[in-house]
Amino acid sequence: EQNSRITLVELFEEKQLDRLGVPDFDAFYSAYKEENDLLWARYRKGEIKKDELRSSRFHNTLKRFGDGDERCAAELEKAYIERSPYQTQLLPGAMETVRVLSTRYSLHIITNGFSETQNIKMERSGLAPYFDGVFSSEAVGVQKPDARVFLHALKETGAKRKESLMIGDSLEADVLGARRV
């Protein structure tokens, strides 16, 4: 979220969104988070595809403040996708935790994030050397919390369920999804 916020601050200023009726960055960010979260929830449920998520989040956000300038929304989306994977902020203690865990365990990523951005994020953040692989739900064809994503990762890694642990930032997608498996 911190990386997303950094990118959105840049874009808010560059695109001068206050001229489109957006009162300030905090209002824009709050509206974006709500729209983005709603769309991601629908994406996880299989109700929408990646293209709809991407074409709607900024358009829906801007509509909250006026007519939803489609050209500006498309420019925001393009710039956001190009820039956000290159932000390198991690949660405090994340690198140290991963470094220690990787000396004792085989680590893998299971993500609902899109394939084309995940590798960039892993490389740029410095996390890539500590992980043995990345499984994107996009490549598997179903979203977390669907059990098939977790089962696919288990099969591909040769890991056993009782010897595996899922660590994630989403109660629904990560924790409950993994517990079902």
Short mmCIF file of C-alpha atoms in Angstrom, two decimals:
data_model
loop_
_atom_site.label_atom_id
_atom_site.label_comp_id
_atom_site.label_asym_id
_atom_site.label_seq_id
_atom_site.Cartn_x
_atom_site.Cartn_y
_atom_site.Cartn_z
CA GLU A 1 0.00 0.00 0.00
CA GLN A 2 2.86 2.37 0.73
CA ASN A 3 4.27 1.85 -2.78
CA SER A 4 0.87 2.46 -4.30
CA ARG A 5 0.43 5.63 -2.25
CA ILE A 6 3.83 6.99 -3.32
CA THR A 7 2.94 6.45 -6.98
CA LEU A 8 -0.50 7.99 -6.54
CA VAL A 9 0.94 11.11 -4.88
CA GLU A 10 3.21 11.60 -7.92
CA LEU A 11 0.34 11.11 -10.35
CA PHE A 12 -2.04 13.37 -8.43
CA GLU A 13 0.48 16.20 -8.65
CA GLU A 14 1.55 15.57 -12.25
CA LYS A 15 -2.00 15.31 -13.60
CA GLN A 16 -3.14 18.25 -11.45
CA LEU A 17 -6.22 16.34 -10.39
CA ASP A 18 -7.36 19.25 -8.25
CA ARG A 19 -8.25 20.95 -11.56
CA LEU A 20 -10.68 18.09 -12.27
CA GLY A 21 -12.61 18.78 -9.09
CA VAL A 22 -10.68 16.51 -6.73
CA PRO A 23 -10.38 18.58 -3.54
CA ASP A 24 -7.05 17.15 -2.34
CA PHE A 25 -4.88 14.06 -2.38
CA ASP A 26 -6.45 12.52 0.71
CA ALA A 27 -9.91 12.62 -0.85
CA PHE A 28 -8.52 11.15 -4.08
CA TYR A 29 -6.63 8.41 -2.24
CA SER A 30 -9.61 7.49 -0.10
CA ALA A 31 -11.88 7.23 -3.15
CA TYR A 32 -9.26 5.28 -5.09
CA LYS A 33 -8.76 2.79 -2.24
CA GLU A 34 -12.51 2.17 -1.98
CA GLU A 35 -12.94 1.68 -5.73
CA ASN A 36 -9.80 -0.41 -6.10
CA ASP A 37 -10.70 -2.64 -3.14
CA LEU A 38 -14.21 -3.19 -4.49
CA LEU A 39 -12.87 -4.12 -7.91
CA TRP A 40 -10.23 -6.46 -6.48
CA ALA A 41 -12.91 -8.20 -4.42
CA ARG A 42 -14.95 -8.72 -7.59
CA TYR A 43 -11.83 -9.89 -9.44
CA ARG A 44 -11.05 -12.46 -6.70
CA LYS A 45 -14.61 -13.77 -7.03
CA GLY A 46 -14.21 -14.11 -10.80
CA GLU A 47 -16.92 -11.50 -11.47
CA ILE A 48 -14.63 -9.29 -13.57
CA LYS A 49 -11.45 -9.75 -15.57
CA LYS A 50 -8.12 -7.99 -15.24
CA ASP A 51 -8.90 -5.54 -18.06
CA GLU A 52 -12.11 -4.38 -16.40
CA LEU A 53 -10.35 -3.92 -13.07
CA ARG A 54 -7.67 -1.83 -14.73
CA SER A 55 -9.99 0.20 -16.93
CA SER A 56 -12.43 0.95 -14.10
CA ARG A 57 -10.50 1.84 -10.96
CA PHE A 58 -9.34 5.31 -11.96
CA HIS A 59 -12.43 6.05 -14.04
CA ASN A 60 -14.71 5.17 -11.10
CA THR A 61 -12.53 7.21 -8.76
CA LEU A 62 -12.65 10.31 -10.96
CA LYS A 63 -16.43 9.91 -11.42
CA ARG A 64 -16.81 10.52 -7.69
CA PHE A 65 -15.52 14.04 -8.26
CA GLY A 66 -17.18 14.88 -11.57
CA ASP A 67 -17.75 13.32 -14.95
CA GLY A 68 -14.88 10.81 -14.75
CA ASP A 69 -12.56 12.03 -17.50
CA GLU A 70 -11.89 8.81 -19.45
CA ARG A 71 -8.72 10.07 -21.11
CA CYS A 72 -7.25 11.14 -17.78
CA ALA A 73 -8.32 7.84 -16.16
CA ALA A 74 -6.57 5.88 -18.94
CA GLU A 75 -3.42 7.99 -18.54
CA LEU A 76 -3.47 7.45 -14.78
CA GLU A 77 -3.83 3.69 -15.21
CA LYS A 78 -1.02 3.47 -17.75
CA ALA A 79 1.36 5.53 -15.61
CA TYR A 80 0.37 3.68 -12.43
CA ILE A 81 1.10 0.27 -14.01
CA GLU A 82 4.41 1.53 -15.39
CA ARG A 83 5.62 3.11 -12.14
CA SER A 84 4.21 1.33 -9.12
CA PRO A 85 6.15 -1.94 -9.54
CA TYR A 86 9.38 0.05 -9.26
CA GLN A 87 8.61 1.35 -5.78
CA THR A 88 10.64 -0.56 -3.22
CA GLN A 89 9.08 0.12 0.18
CA LEU A 90 8.68 -2.99 2.35
CA LEU A 91 6.98 -3.47 5.68
CA PRO A 92 9.34 -2.86 8.60
CA GLY A 93 11.30 -6.03 9.33
CA ALA A 94 10.21 -7.77 6.12
CA MET A 95 13.66 -8.12 4.57
CA GLU A 96 15.22 -9.39 7.80
CA THR A 97 12.37 -11.87 8.30
CA VAL A 98 12.63 -13.23 4.76
CA ARG A 99 16.42 -13.42 4.98
CA VAL A 100 16.26 -15.52 8.17
CA LEU A 101 13.39 -17.73 7.00
CA SER A 102 15.11 -18.46 3.68
CA THR A 103 18.06 -20.04 5.48
CA ARG A 104 15.77 -22.70 6.96
CA TYR A 105 12.82 -22.96 4.59
CA SER A 106 11.93 -22.93 0.93
CA LEU A 107 9.96 -19.74 0.30
CA HIS A 108 7.45 -19.10 -2.48
CA ILE A 109 5.02 -16.35 -3.33
CA ILE A 110 1.37 -17.01 -4.11
CA THR A 111 -0.16 -13.79 -5.39
CA ASN A 112 -3.34 -12.47 -6.89
CA GLY A 113 -1.21 -9.72 -8.37
CA PHE A 114 -0.62 -9.65 -12.08
CA SER A 115 2.28 -11.63 -13.50
CA GLU A 116 3.92 -8.77 -15.39
CA THR A 117 4.35 -6.67 -12.25
CA GLN A 118 5.29 -9.33 -9.70
CA ASN A 119 8.75 -10.11 -11.06
CA ILE A 120 9.61 -6.43 -11.25
CA LYS A 121 8.48 -5.92 -7.65
CA MET A 122 10.50 -8.91 -6.45
CA GLU A 123 13.69 -7.81 -8.22
CA ARG A 124 13.46 -4.12 -7.38
CA SER A 125 12.66 -4.68 -3.71
CA GLY A 126 15.58 -7.07 -3.27
CA LEU A 127 13.33 -9.97 -2.27
CA ALA A 128 13.89 -12.17 -5.34
CA PRO A 129 17.01 -14.01 -4.09
CA TYR A 130 15.14 -15.29 -1.05
CA PHE A 131 12.26 -16.93 -2.93
CA ASP A 132 12.31 -20.10 -4.99
CA GLY A 133 9.31 -19.15 -7.10
CA VAL A 134 6.28 -17.00 -7.67
CA PHE A 135 2.84 -18.43 -8.38
CA SER A 136 0.39 -15.91 -9.72
CA SER A 137 -3.26 -16.77 -9.61
CA GLU A 138 -3.49 -15.16 -13.03
CA ALA A 139 -1.22 -17.87 -14.45
CA VAL A 140 -3.08 -20.63 -12.57
CA GLY A 141 -6.44 -19.33 -13.79
CA VAL A 142 -8.22 -18.86 -10.44
CA GLN A 143 -7.86 -16.29 -7.66
CA LYS A 144 -7.04 -16.76 -4.02
CA PRO A 145 -8.88 -17.80 -1.86
CA ASP A 146 -9.75 -20.57 -4.36
CA ALA A 147 -8.13 -23.78 -3.10
CA ARG A 148 -6.80 -24.61 -6.58
CA VAL A 149 -4.18 -21.86 -6.36
CA PHE A 150 -2.78 -23.30 -3.13
CA LEU A 151 -3.02 -26.88 -4.39
CA HIS A 152 -1.16 -25.87 -7.55
CA ALA A 153 1.66 -24.34 -5.51
CA LEU A 154 1.87 -27.41 -3.29
CA LYS A 155 2.03 -29.71 -6.30
CA GLU A 156 4.63 -27.62 -8.15
CA THR A 157 6.91 -27.36 -5.12
CA GLY A 158 6.41 -30.91 -3.87
CA ALA A 159 5.45 -29.49 -0.49
CA LYS A 160 3.15 -31.24 1.95
CA ARG A 161 0.16 -29.41 3.40
CA LYS A 162 1.03 -30.22 7.00
CA GLU A 163 4.56 -28.90 6.51
CA SER A 164 3.52 -25.66 4.79
CA LEU A 165 2.67 -22.26 6.22
CA MET A 166 0.95 -19.38 4.45
CA ILE A 167 1.87 -15.88 5.53
CA GLY A 168 -0.22 -13.14 3.98
CA ASP A 169 -1.77 -9.73 4.33
CA SER A 170 -5.35 -10.64 3.50
CA LEU A 171 -7.48 -12.54 6.00
CA GLU A 172 -9.88 -13.71 3.30
CA ALA A 173 -7.59 -14.43 0.37
CA ASP A 174 -4.49 -15.66 2.20
CA VAL A 175 -5.37 -16.98 5.63
CA LEU A 176 -8.85 -18.40 5.06
CA GLY A 177 -7.92 -19.64 1.60
CA ALA A 178 -4.91 -21.52 2.93
CA ARG A 179 -6.80 -22.87 5.93
CA ARG A 180 -9.39 -24.43 3.63
CA VAL A 181 -6.60 -26.41 1.98
#
